Amino acid sequence: MASLADIFRRHTSDQINYLQYAIYFPPQDSPGQTERALQQKRSAILDALRPWATDHLWQKDDFQLTIVNSHQRDPAHPFLWGVARFGDCLNDEWLLIAMLYRVTELFNDAIVSLHDNDGEILLIEAADHLPPWLDPSNSDNRVYVYRGQLHIIPMPSTPADLFAMQPSAHGKQPLRRADALDMLWHRRASTVASDDIQRALAVRLDGFPDKAKLERHHAWTVLFNSQATYLFLSFPPLLCWAIDAFYLRDPVSLKACGSMQRFPLDQPVTVLLPWTRTTFAQTVHQHFFPPPVFDKVLPRRHSPTYDSAQLGMKLLCGLEMLLFNASRATPAPSKTTSDQLDDTVLLDRPPTTIPDGLTILQWVDRLLEDYTPAKLNQLLNRQTQSVEHEDDTAWMDMVPDELEAILAQHGSKPADEQMPVDLNDMMSKFEHFLVHSQSDVDGVTLPGQQSDDDEQGSDGLASDDMDDMDDMDDSDLPVSFNVHKFMELLNLDQDHLAGDDIDPMAQLMEQMDQEMATHEKLAASFERQQGLEETAGKEREEDETTPVDIQLNLVKNVLESFKGQQGLPGPAGNLLRQFNIALPRDESQGDEPI
């Protein structure tokens, strides 16, 4: 159970957005040789990717690699590993992914596996094009980037495939990563993902690393402390950390802004600071009442410098809260391993852009050791010469045409481009589903899918269970329900029901129909057959006694259920998707009946 301190420190509410990745190379003859080769590979990778990250303002962590060597891991040989937090900046995440793709292009024997806190990020991006068999329950150790392409290890289709794909486990265990890597290096199966998946990922990765430069945003900022101005100009990543502390503030850290002990207010300094679009948008759109200490220095709302002063006030409060939180944080390792990968460690770990072994407090104190007013003026002049004006904020406004284009890209096709729906085919598939499907604790097994209970008897019980049932009373026995016979009864024509030799079950069903027909609202909710003659021996003068059209009611209920989903996931849509039936988008207005 979380303690009160953990709640105030947000350990229970924060979701840490991170990307975890590993780079595998073929092992050498001995672990020592493999580790020495990895050290050379690591240096070569960092040198090759250094231009990609030059002057890039990371939201949290930059690209890092460490050598993991443990015989208890899968694989057992050493490999390169890293984890990077990216906060709310998805641009950072996809820059990291683009860098990993580049590694597989530069080194032909490099295989990359990666996932973020949501799971297999590459599969999520290409979700519209995945094969039907692939889902989160069976994707472990199957998704890799190799030679600039996404590879998906297929499921074994024969016993021979099972042993070929999992030789170390003799086909008796889930796919091991070591077997998957060996399969890719030796090309023992066709693993390249489909062209549609490759195109979907290529569109997302297109433009990097140049696209990452668009994340930078320069804005005039009025700071009310000269030392804070020096810190932001001498070490720009500090701005992102300060805004992160401001954006995720809690009542305890907010008290630090009441006194501003670390950075007391002095002469205002107007500076053109480099922001990221993420941090700038987070700051501008945050409603924040200034602490009373700022009342005498902030301009009025109609002043030309009001927006810049508000921006600087929030940034300075964020810096104060950042150092306050760092002073009460539990010391965490500067280098995180996969064994330590949990929210608490990631939350308290210093950003990777800080020199190893230093905390945020120590790093800030070291930067301030070199502070002088003269050095601050040098940084201000250099910043003014490099950037002459602030950037436009039009990118924060969503134009209606752009929104429509995004919705059209991820939405359904126009009605004139969609395939027509065969209602007869839909009805037959539903009837086949009701007759031939099976269900258990894991859900419904559709016709044609393999059930985990195939090895059991036709009634779903093993022989041991049958022995146990012999000792049970009749009242404890499970009810036997023949779905096939039930459907046949529903489809019987009226002439058959009128015969002299009426089955007891059919007679019972007839009585139930007559009972339901006496309820006006219930009877009116069914669609009935048209044009049927009166049944011999029975007068059917009222409409309520007309036989119910089973198939027409089925179609009506399915369509009404699908319409009730309003475009969201639901039971009707999920079931139709299993039948490969795509209903068109409902273009009707209001609550018109189907």
Coordinates of C-alpha atoms in Angstrom, one line a residue:
M1 CA 0.0 0.0 0.0
A2 CA 1.3 3.4 -0.9
S3 CA 2.4 5.7 2.0
L4 CA 1.3 9.3 2.3
A5 CA 4.8 10.4 1.4
D6 CA 4.7 8.3 -1.8
I7 CA 1.4 9.9 -2.8
F8 CA 2.7 13.4 -2.3
R9 CA 5.9 12.4 -4.2
R10 CA 3.5 11.2 -7.0
H11 CA 5.0 7.7 -7.2
T12 CA 1.6 6.2 -7.3
S13 CA 0.1 8.6 -10.0
D14 CA 2.8 9.4 -12.4
Q15 CA 3.1 7.3 -15.5
I16 CA 6.7 7.4 -16.6
N17 CA 6.9 7.5 -20.4
Y18 CA 10.1 5.7 -21.5
L19 CA 11.6 3.8 -24.4
Q20 CA 13.6 0.7 -23.6
Y21 CA 15.8 -0.8 -26.3
A22 CA 18.5 -3.4 -26.8
I23 CA 21.0 -3.9 -29.6
Y24 CA 22.3 -7.5 -30.3
F25 CA 25.3 -8.6 -32.2
P26 CA 26.4 -12.2 -32.9
P27 CA 28.4 -13.5 -29.9
Q28 CA 32.1 -14.2 -30.2
D29 CA 34.0 -17.4 -29.1
S30 CA 34.1 -16.2 -25.5
P31 CA 32.2 -13.7 -23.3
G32 CA 35.3 -11.7 -22.9
Q33 CA 35.8 -11.3 -26.7
T34 CA 32.1 -10.5 -27.1
E35 CA 32.3 -7.8 -24.5
R36 CA 35.4 -6.2 -26.0
A37 CA 33.7 -6.3 -29.4
L38 CA 30.7 -4.6 -27.9
Q39 CA 32.8 -1.8 -26.5
Q40 CA 34.1 -1.1 -29.9
K41 CA 30.6 -1.3 -31.4
R42 CA 29.2 1.0 -28.7
S43 CA 31.8 3.7 -29.4
A44 CA 31.2 3.4 -33.2
I45 CA 27.4 3.7 -32.7
L46 CA 27.6 6.8 -30.5
D47 CA 30.1 8.5 -32.9
A48 CA 27.8 7.7 -35.9
L49 CA 24.7 9.1 -34.1
R50 CA 26.3 12.1 -32.6
P51 CA 25.3 14.4 -35.5
W52 CA 21.7 13.3 -35.0
A53 CA 21.5 14.7 -31.5
T54 CA 23.8 17.7 -31.9
D55 CA 22.1 20.7 -30.2
H56 CA 18.9 18.7 -29.7
L57 CA 17.0 19.7 -26.6
W58 CA 16.0 16.5 -25.0
Q59 CA 12.8 16.5 -22.9
K60 CA 14.3 14.1 -20.4
D61 CA 17.1 11.7 -21.4
D62 CA 19.3 11.4 -24.4
F63 CA 20.5 8.3 -26.3
Q64 CA 22.6 6.1 -24.0
L65 CA 24.1 2.6 -24.3
T66 CA 25.5 0.3 -21.7
I67 CA 26.8 -3.3 -21.9
V68 CA 24.7 -5.9 -20.2
N69 CA 26.5 -9.1 -19.3
S70 CA 24.6 -11.8 -17.4
H71 CA 24.3 -15.5 -17.9
Q72 CA 20.8 -15.5 -16.4
R73 CA 19.4 -13.3 -19.1
D74 CA 17.9 -14.2 -22.5
P75 CA 20.1 -14.1 -24.4
A76 CA 23.0 -15.2 -22.2
H77 CA 25.7 -13.5 -24.2
P78 CA 26.4 -9.7 -23.7
F79 CA 24.5 -7.1 -25.6
L80 CA 23.9 -3.3 -25.6
W81 CA 21.0 -1.9 -23.7
G82 CA 19.5 1.5 -22.9
V83 CA 16.4 3.3 -21.6
A84 CA 15.4 6.9 -22.1
R85 CA 12.5 8.9 -20.6
F86 CA 10.8 11.3 -23.0
G87 CA 8.0 12.7 -20.9
D88 CA 5.2 14.0 -23.1
C89 CA 7.5 14.7 -26.1
L90 CA 6.7 12.0 -28.7
N91 CA 9.1 13.7 -31.0
D92 CA 12.0 12.5 -28.7
E93 CA 10.6 9.0 -28.7
W94 CA 10.5 8.7 -32.5
L95 CA 13.9 10.4 -32.9
L96 CA 15.3 7.6 -30.7
I97 CA 13.5 5.0 -32.8
A98 CA 14.9 6.5 -36.0
M99 CA 18.4 6.4 -34.5
L100 CA 17.9 2.7 -33.7
Y101 CA 16.8 2.1 -37.3
R102 CA 19.9 3.8 -38.4
V103 CA 22.0 1.5 -36.3
T104 CA 20.6 -1.5 -38.1
E105 CA 21.4 0.1 -41.5
L106 CA 25.0 1.0 -40.5
F107 CA 25.7 -2.5 -38.9
N108 CA 24.3 -5.3 -41.0
D109 CA 24.5 -7.8 -38.1
A110 CA 22.8 -5.6 -35.5
I111 CA 19.3 -6.6 -34.4
V112 CA 17.3 -4.1 -32.3
S113 CA 14.4 -4.8 -30.0
L114 CA 12.5 -1.9 -28.4
H115 CA 9.3 -1.1 -26.6
D116 CA 7.9 1.7 -24.5
N117 CA 5.7 1.8 -21.4
D118 CA 2.6 1.1 -23.6
G119 CA 4.1 -2.0 -25.2
E120 CA 5.3 -2.8 -28.7
I121 CA 5.4 0.8 -30.0
L122 CA 6.1 -0.3 -33.6
L123 CA 3.1 -2.7 -33.7
I124 CA 0.9 0.0 -32.1
E125 CA 1.9 2.4 -34.9
A126 CA 1.1 -0.2 -37.6
A127 CA -2.0 -1.6 -35.8
D128 CA -4.2 -1.3 -38.9
H129 CA -2.0 -3.6 -40.9
L130 CA -1.0 -6.4 -38.5
P131 CA -1.7 -10.1 -39.3
P132 CA -4.8 -11.5 -37.6
W133 CA -2.9 -13.9 -35.3
L134 CA -0.6 -11.2 -33.8
D135 CA -1.8 -9.7 -30.5
P136 CA -0.1 -8.6 -27.2
S137 CA -0.5 -12.1 -25.7
N138 CA 1.8 -13.7 -28.3
S139 CA 4.1 -10.9 -29.4
D140 CA 6.8 -11.4 -26.8
N141 CA 10.3 -11.9 -28.4
R142 CA 8.8 -11.8 -31.9
V143 CA 9.3 -8.1 -33.0
Y144 CA 12.7 -6.8 -34.1
V145 CA 14.3 -4.3 -36.4
Y146 CA 17.0 -5.8 -38.7
R147 CA 18.7 -4.1 -41.6
G148 CA 16.4 -1.2 -41.6
Q149 CA 13.2 -3.3 -41.7
L150 CA 10.7 -4.6 -39.2
H151 CA 10.8 -8.3 -38.7
I152 CA 8.1 -10.4 -37.0
I153 CA 8.8 -14.0 -36.1
P154 CA 5.8 -16.1 -37.3
M155 CA 3.9 -18.6 -35.3
P156 CA 4.8 -22.2 -36.0
S157 CA 2.3 -23.9 -38.3
T158 CA 3.6 -27.5 -38.1
P159 CA 5.4 -29.6 -35.4
A160 CA 8.6 -29.3 -37.5
D161 CA 8.3 -25.5 -37.4
L162 CA 7.9 -25.7 -33.7
F163 CA 11.2 -27.5 -33.2
A164 CA 13.0 -25.5 -35.8
M165 CA 12.0 -22.1 -34.3
Q166 CA 12.6 -23.2 -30.7
P167 CA 15.5 -25.7 -30.8
S168 CA 16.8 -24.8 -27.3
A169 CA 13.4 -25.4 -25.7
H170 CA 12.6 -28.5 -27.9
G171 CA 9.3 -26.8 -28.8
K172 CA 7.9 -27.1 -25.3
Q173 CA 8.3 -23.5 -24.1
P174 CA 7.4 -20.0 -25.4
L175 CA 9.8 -18.5 -28.0
R176 CA 13.1 -17.5 -26.4
R177 CA 14.9 -14.3 -27.6
A178 CA 18.1 -16.3 -28.2
D179 CA 16.2 -18.5 -30.7
A180 CA 14.6 -15.5 -32.4
L181 CA 17.9 -13.8 -32.8
D182 CA 19.5 -17.0 -34.2
M183 CA 16.6 -17.3 -36.7
L184 CA 17.1 -13.8 -38.0
W185 CA 20.9 -14.1 -38.3
H186 CA 20.6 -17.5 -40.1
R187 CA 17.4 -16.6 -42.0
R188 CA 15.6 -19.9 -41.0
A189 CA 12.2 -18.4 -41.7
S190 CA 10.5 -15.6 -43.6
T191 CA 10.3 -12.9 -41.0
V192 CA 10.1 -9.6 -42.9
A193 CA 6.9 -7.7 -42.1
S194 CA 4.4 -6.9 -44.8
D195 CA 4.8 -3.9 -47.1
D196 CA 1.8 -2.2 -45.5
I197 CA 3.5 -2.4 -42.1
Q198 CA 6.8 -1.1 -43.5
R199 CA 5.1 1.8 -45.2
A200 CA 3.2 2.8 -42.1
L201 CA 6.4 2.9 -40.1
A202 CA 8.3 4.7 -42.9
V203 CA 5.8 7.5 -42.9
R204 CA 6.2 8.0 -39.2
L205 CA 10.0 7.9 -39.4
D206 CA 10.3 10.0 -42.5
G207 CA 12.2 13.3 -42.1
F208 CA 14.4 12.4 -39.1
P209 CA 16.8 13.8 -37.9
D210 CA 15.8 17.1 -39.6
K211 CA 12.2 16.8 -38.3
A212 CA 13.6 16.9 -34.7
K213 CA 14.8 20.5 -35.3
L214 CA 11.2 21.6 -35.7
E215 CA 10.7 20.8 -32.0
R216 CA 12.7 23.9 -31.0
H217 CA 10.8 27.1 -30.2
H218 CA 12.4 30.4 -29.3
A219 CA 10.3 32.8 -27.1
W220 CA 11.0 36.0 -25.3
T221 CA 11.1 35.2 -21.6
V222 CA 11.4 37.6 -18.6
L223 CA 13.3 36.0 -15.8
F224 CA 13.4 37.7 -12.4
N225 CA 16.7 36.2 -11.2
S226 CA 20.1 36.7 -12.9
Q227 CA 21.5 33.4 -11.7
A228 CA 18.6 31.4 -13.1
T229 CA 19.1 33.2 -16.4
Y230 CA 22.7 32.1 -16.4
L231 CA 21.7 28.5 -15.7
F232 CA 19.2 28.3 -18.6
L233 CA 21.6 29.9 -21.0
S234 CA 24.6 27.8 -20.0
F235 CA 22.7 24.5 -19.8
P236 CA 19.5 24.6 -21.9
P237 CA 18.2 21.1 -20.9
L238 CA 17.6 22.5 -17.4
L239 CA 14.6 24.4 -18.8
C240 CA 12.9 21.1 -19.7
W241 CA 13.4 19.7 -16.3
A242 CA 12.1 22.9 -14.6
I243 CA 8.9 22.9 -16.7
D244 CA 8.5 19.2 -15.9
A245 CA 8.6 20.0 -12.2
F246 CA 6.2 22.9 -12.8
Y247 CA 3.8 20.8 -14.9
L248 CA 3.7 17.9 -12.3
R249 CA 3.7 20.1 -9.2
D250 CA 2.1 19.0 -6.0
P251 CA 1.0 20.9 -2.9
V252 CA 4.3 20.2 -1.0
S253 CA 6.6 21.4 -3.8
L254 CA 4.3 24.4 -4.5
K255 CA 5.1 25.8 -1.0
A256 CA 8.7 26.3 -2.2
C257 CA 7.5 29.1 -4.5
G258 CA 6.0 31.1 -1.6
S259 CA 9.5 32.2 -0.4
M260 CA 11.7 31.6 -3.5
Q261 CA 14.7 31.0 -1.1
R262 CA 16.9 29.4 -3.8
F263 CA 16.3 32.1 -6.4
P264 CA 15.1 35.3 -4.8
L265 CA 13.6 37.9 -7.1
D266 CA 16.0 40.6 -8.3
Q267 CA 16.3 42.7 -11.5
P268 CA 14.3 41.3 -14.4
V269 CA 16.2 40.0 -17.4
T270 CA 14.6 39.6 -20.9
V271 CA 16.1 36.8 -22.9
L272 CA 15.2 34.8 -26.0
L273 CA 15.2 31.3 -24.5
P274 CA 15.2 28.1 -26.5
W275 CA 12.2 26.0 -25.6
T276 CA 10.8 22.8 -27.0
R277 CA 7.3 22.9 -28.4
T278 CA 6.2 20.5 -25.8
T279 CA 7.5 22.5 -22.8
F280 CA 6.3 25.8 -24.3
A281 CA 2.7 24.5 -24.9
Q282 CA 2.6 22.9 -21.4
T283 CA 3.6 26.2 -19.8
V284 CA 1.4 28.5 -21.9
H285 CA -1.7 26.5 -21.4
Q286 CA -1.3 25.9 -17.6
H287 CA -3.5 28.2 -15.5
F288 CA -1.4 29.2 -12.6
F289 CA -1.9 31.9 -10.0
P290 CA 1.4 33.7 -9.2
P291 CA 2.7 33.4 -5.7
P292 CA 2.3 36.6 -3.7
V293 CA 6.0 37.2 -3.9
F294 CA 5.6 38.0 -7.6
D295 CA 2.8 40.6 -7.1
K296 CA 5.2 43.6 -7.2
V297 CA 7.2 42.6 -10.2
L298 CA 4.7 41.2 -12.7
P299 CA 3.3 43.7 -15.3
R300 CA -0.4 44.3 -15.8
R301 CA -2.4 42.1 -18.2
H302 CA -2.5 44.7 -21.0
S303 CA 1.3 45.3 -20.8
P304 CA 3.3 44.3 -23.9
T305 CA 5.6 42.2 -21.7
Y306 CA 2.8 40.5 -19.8
D307 CA 3.0 37.1 -21.7
S308 CA 6.8 37.1 -21.5
A309 CA 6.7 37.8 -17.8
Q310 CA 4.1 35.1 -17.2
L311 CA 6.3 32.7 -19.0
G312 CA 9.3 33.6 -16.9
M313 CA 7.4 33.5 -13.7
K314 CA 6.2 29.9 -14.4
L315 CA 9.7 28.9 -15.4
L316 CA 11.3 30.3 -12.3
C317 CA 8.8 28.6 -10.1
G318 CA 9.5 25.4 -11.9
L319 CA 13.2 25.7 -11.2
E320 CA 12.6 26.4 -7.6
M321 CA 10.3 23.3 -7.3
L322 CA 12.9 21.2 -9.2
L323 CA 15.6 21.9 -6.8
F324 CA 13.3 21.6 -3.8
N325 CA 12.2 18.1 -5.0
A326 CA 15.8 17.1 -5.7
S327 CA 16.7 18.0 -2.1
R328 CA 14.1 15.6 -0.6
A329 CA 14.4 12.8 -3.2
T330 CA 15.8 9.4 -2.4
P331 CA 19.2 9.0 -3.9
A332 CA 18.9 6.8 -7.1
P333 CA 21.5 5.3 -9.3
S334 CA 22.5 7.6 -12.2
K335 CA 22.7 4.5 -14.5
T336 CA 19.6 2.3 -14.5
T337 CA 19.7 -1.3 -15.5
S338 CA 16.8 -3.4 -16.6
D339 CA 16.7 -5.1 -13.2
Q340 CA 16.0 -1.7 -11.6
L341 CA 13.4 -0.6 -14.2
D342 CA 10.4 0.6 -12.2
D343 CA 8.5 3.9 -11.8
T344 CA 10.2 4.9 -8.6
V345 CA 13.8 4.5 -9.9
L346 CA 12.9 6.2 -13.2
L347 CA 11.3 9.1 -11.3
D348 CA 14.2 9.8 -9.0
R349 CA 17.0 9.1 -11.5
P350 CA 18.9 12.2 -12.7
P351 CA 18.6 12.9 -16.4
T352 CA 21.3 11.2 -18.5
T353 CA 22.5 14.6 -19.8
I354 CA 24.0 15.2 -16.3
P355 CA 27.6 14.0 -15.9
D356 CA 27.8 10.6 -14.3
G357 CA 27.7 10.5 -10.5
L358 CA 26.2 13.9 -10.0
T359 CA 22.7 14.8 -8.8
I360 CA 20.7 17.8 -10.1
L361 CA 21.6 19.8 -7.0
Q362 CA 25.3 19.1 -7.4
W363 CA 25.2 19.9 -11.1
V364 CA 23.4 23.2 -10.5
D365 CA 25.9 24.2 -7.8
R366 CA 28.8 23.3 -10.1
L367 CA 27.4 25.5 -12.9
L368 CA 26.8 28.4 -10.5
E369 CA 30.5 28.3 -9.3
D370 CA 31.4 29.9 -12.6
Y371 CA 28.7 32.6 -12.5
T372 CA 29.6 36.2 -12.8
P373 CA 27.6 39.2 -14.2
A374 CA 30.2 39.5 -17.0
K375 CA 29.7 35.9 -18.1
L376 CA 26.0 36.4 -18.0
N377 CA 26.3 39.4 -20.4
Q378 CA 28.5 37.3 -22.7
L379 CA 25.8 34.6 -22.9
L380 CA 23.1 37.2 -23.5
N381 CA 25.0 38.7 -26.3
R382 CA 25.8 35.4 -27.9
Q383 CA 22.1 34.3 -27.7
T384 CA 21.0 37.6 -29.3
Q385 CA 23.4 37.2 -32.2
S386 CA 22.4 33.5 -32.9
V387 CA 18.6 34.1 -32.7
E388 CA 17.2 37.5 -33.8
H389 CA 13.4 37.0 -33.2
E390 CA 11.0 34.7 -31.5
D391 CA 9.2 31.9 -33.4
D392 CA 5.6 32.0 -34.5
T393 CA 3.1 30.2 -32.3
A394 CA 0.7 29.3 -35.1
W395 CA 1.7 25.7 -34.8
M396 CA -0.4 25.5 -31.6
D397 CA -3.6 26.4 -33.4
M398 CA -5.4 23.5 -35.0
V399 CA -6.9 24.5 -38.4
P400 CA -10.2 22.8 -39.1
D401 CA -8.9 21.5 -42.5
E402 CA -5.9 19.9 -40.8
L403 CA -8.2 18.3 -38.3
E404 CA -10.4 16.9 -41.0
A405 CA -7.3 15.6 -42.8
I406 CA -6.1 13.8 -39.7
L407 CA -9.5 12.3 -39.1
A408 CA -9.8 11.2 -42.7
Q409 CA -6.4 9.6 -42.6
H410 CA -7.2 7.4 -39.6
G411 CA -11.0 7.1 -40.1
S412 CA -13.1 5.0 -42.4
K413 CA -13.3 5.3 -46.1
P414 CA -16.1 7.3 -47.8
A415 CA -19.3 5.5 -48.3
D416 CA -18.9 5.3 -52.1
E417 CA -15.5 3.6 -51.7
Q418 CA -16.6 0.9 -49.2
M419 CA -17.6 -2.6 -50.2
P420 CA -21.3 -3.4 -49.9
V421 CA -22.4 -5.5 -47.0
D422 CA -24.1 -8.9 -47.8
L423 CA -26.8 -9.2 -45.2
N424 CA -27.5 -12.8 -46.1
D425 CA -23.8 -13.6 -45.6
M426 CA -23.8 -11.8 -42.3
M427 CA -26.9 -13.8 -41.1
S428 CA -25.4 -17.1 -42.1
K429 CA -22.1 -16.4 -40.3
F430 CA -24.0 -15.5 -37.1
E431 CA -26.0 -18.7 -37.3
H432 CA -22.9 -20.7 -37.9
F433 CA -21.2 -18.9 -35.0
L434 CA -24.1 -19.8 -32.7
V435 CA -24.1 -23.5 -33.7
H436 CA -20.5 -24.3 -34.0
S437 CA -18.6 -21.9 -31.6
Q438 CA -17.3 -23.0 -28.3
S439 CA -16.7 -21.0 -25.1
D440 CA -14.6 -21.4 -22.0
V441 CA -13.0 -19.3 -19.3
D442 CA -10.7 -17.7 -22.0
G443 CA -13.6 -16.6 -24.1
V444 CA -15.3 -17.7 -27.3
T445 CA -13.5 -19.9 -29.8
L446 CA -14.8 -19.0 -33.3
P447 CA -15.4 -21.7 -35.9
G448 CA -12.1 -22.6 -37.5
Q449 CA -10.0 -21.6 -34.6
Q450 CA -8.1 -24.1 -32.5
S451 CA -9.3 -24.6 -29.0
D452 CA -7.2 -25.4 -26.0
D453 CA -9.7 -28.1 -25.1
D454 CA -9.2 -30.1 -28.4
E455 CA -7.5 -32.9 -26.4
Q456 CA -10.6 -33.3 -24.3
G457 CA -13.8 -35.1 -25.1
S458 CA -16.6 -33.9 -27.2
D459 CA -18.4 -32.5 -24.2
G460 CA -15.3 -30.6 -23.1
L461 CA -14.5 -32.9 -20.1
A462 CA -11.4 -35.0 -19.5
S463 CA -11.7 -38.6 -18.5
D464 CA -10.8 -37.8 -14.9
D465 CA -13.7 -35.3 -14.8
M466 CA -16.1 -38.0 -16.1
D467 CA -15.1 -40.2 -13.2
D468 CA -15.8 -37.5 -10.7
M469 CA -19.2 -36.9 -12.3
D470 CA -20.3 -40.4 -11.6
D471 CA -20.3 -39.6 -7.9
M472 CA -22.5 -36.5 -8.3
D473 CA -26.2 -36.2 -7.8
D474 CA -28.5 -35.5 -10.7
S475 CA -29.1 -32.0 -9.4
D476 CA -25.3 -31.3 -9.5
L477 CA -24.9 -32.4 -13.1
P478 CA -24.4 -29.7 -15.7
V479 CA -27.3 -28.8 -17.9
S480 CA -27.0 -30.3 -21.4
F481 CA -28.0 -27.8 -24.1
N482 CA -27.9 -28.8 -27.8
V483 CA -27.4 -25.6 -29.7
H484 CA -27.7 -27.2 -33.1
K485 CA -31.1 -28.7 -32.2
F486 CA -32.2 -25.4 -30.8
M487 CA -31.4 -23.6 -34.0
E488 CA -33.2 -26.3 -36.0
L489 CA -36.3 -25.7 -33.9
L490 CA -36.1 -21.9 -34.5
N491 CA -36.0 -22.6 -38.3
L492 CA -38.9 -25.0 -38.5
D493 CA -41.7 -23.9 -40.7
Q494 CA -45.2 -23.5 -39.4
D495 CA -46.5 -26.5 -41.3
H496 CA -44.1 -28.8 -39.5
L497 CA -45.1 -27.4 -36.1
A498 CA -48.7 -28.1 -37.0
G499 CA -48.2 -31.8 -37.5
D500 CA -49.9 -34.5 -35.4
D501 CA -46.7 -35.8 -33.9
I502 CA -45.3 -32.6 -32.1
D503 CA -42.1 -32.8 -30.3
P504 CA -42.4 -31.8 -26.6
M505 CA -39.7 -29.2 -26.9
A506 CA -41.4 -27.7 -30.0
Q507 CA -44.7 -27.7 -28.1
L508 CA -43.0 -25.9 -25.2
M509 CA -41.5 -23.3 -27.6
E510 CA -44.9 -22.7 -29.1
Q511 CA -46.4 -22.1 -25.7
M512 CA -43.6 -19.6 -24.9
D513 CA -44.2 -17.8 -28.1
Q514 CA -47.9 -17.5 -27.3
E515 CA -47.1 -16.3 -23.8
M516 CA -44.7 -13.6 -25.1
A517 CA -47.3 -12.5 -27.7
T518 CA -49.7 -11.5 -24.9
H519 CA -47.3 -8.7 -23.9
E520 CA -47.9 -5.8 -26.2
K521 CA -44.5 -4.0 -25.8
L522 CA -42.5 -7.2 -26.0
A523 CA -44.5 -8.5 -29.0
A524 CA -44.2 -5.1 -30.8
S525 CA -40.4 -5.2 -30.6
F526 CA -40.1 -8.2 -32.9
E527 CA -40.2 -8.1 -36.7
R528 CA -42.6 -10.7 -38.1
Q529 CA -42.9 -12.7 -41.3
Q530 CA -45.0 -11.3 -44.1
G531 CA -47.3 -13.1 -46.5
L532 CA -47.7 -16.3 -44.5
E533 CA -51.1 -18.1 -44.8
E534 CA -53.0 -19.2 -41.7
T535 CA -51.8 -22.4 -40.0
A536 CA -54.3 -25.3 -40.2
G537 CA -56.3 -25.7 -37.0
K538 CA -55.5 -22.3 -35.6
E539 CA -56.9 -18.9 -36.4
R540 CA -54.3 -16.1 -36.5
E541 CA -56.4 -13.0 -37.0
E542 CA -54.2 -10.6 -35.0
D543 CA -50.8 -9.5 -36.0
E544 CA -49.3 -10.4 -32.6
T545 CA -49.7 -14.1 -33.5
T546 CA -47.8 -13.8 -36.8
P547 CA -44.5 -15.9 -36.7
V548 CA -41.4 -13.9 -35.8
D549 CA -38.8 -13.5 -38.5
I550 CA -35.7 -14.8 -36.7
Q551 CA -33.2 -13.6 -39.4
L552 CA -34.7 -10.2 -39.8
N553 CA -34.6 -9.6 -36.0
L554 CA -31.0 -10.8 -35.9
V555 CA -30.0 -8.2 -38.6
K556 CA -32.0 -5.4 -36.9
N557 CA -30.5 -6.1 -33.5
V558 CA -26.9 -6.2 -34.8
L559 CA -27.3 -3.0 -36.8
E560 CA -28.9 -1.2 -33.8
S561 CA -26.1 -2.4 -31.5
F562 CA -23.5 -1.3 -34.0
K563 CA -25.1 2.1 -34.3
G564 CA -25.3 2.4 -30.5
Q565 CA -21.5 2.2 -30.4
Q566 CA -21.2 5.6 -32.1
G567 CA -17.9 4.7 -33.7
L568 CA -16.4 3.3 -30.5
P569 CA -15.4 -0.3 -29.8
G570 CA -18.2 -2.5 -28.7
P571 CA -19.5 -6.1 -28.8
A572 CA -21.2 -5.8 -32.2
G573 CA -18.2 -4.3 -33.9
N574 CA -15.8 -6.7 -32.3
L575 CA -17.8 -9.7 -33.4
L576 CA -18.3 -8.4 -36.9
R577 CA -14.6 -7.8 -37.2
Q578 CA -14.0 -11.5 -36.3
F579 CA -16.2 -12.3 -39.3
N580 CA -14.3 -10.0 -41.6
I581 CA -17.4 -7.8 -42.0
A582 CA -16.9 -4.1 -42.1
L583 CA -20.1 -2.1 -41.8
P584 CA -20.1 1.4 -43.3
R585 CA -20.1 4.5 -41.2
D586 CA -23.6 5.6 -40.1
E587 CA -24.3 8.9 -41.9
S588 CA -27.8 9.3 -40.6
Q589 CA -28.6 12.3 -38.5
G590 CA -30.2 12.1 -35.1
D591 CA -31.8 9.0 -33.6
E592 CA -33.5 7.7 -36.7
P593 CA -34.7 4.1 -36.4
I594 CA -32.9 1.4 -38.4

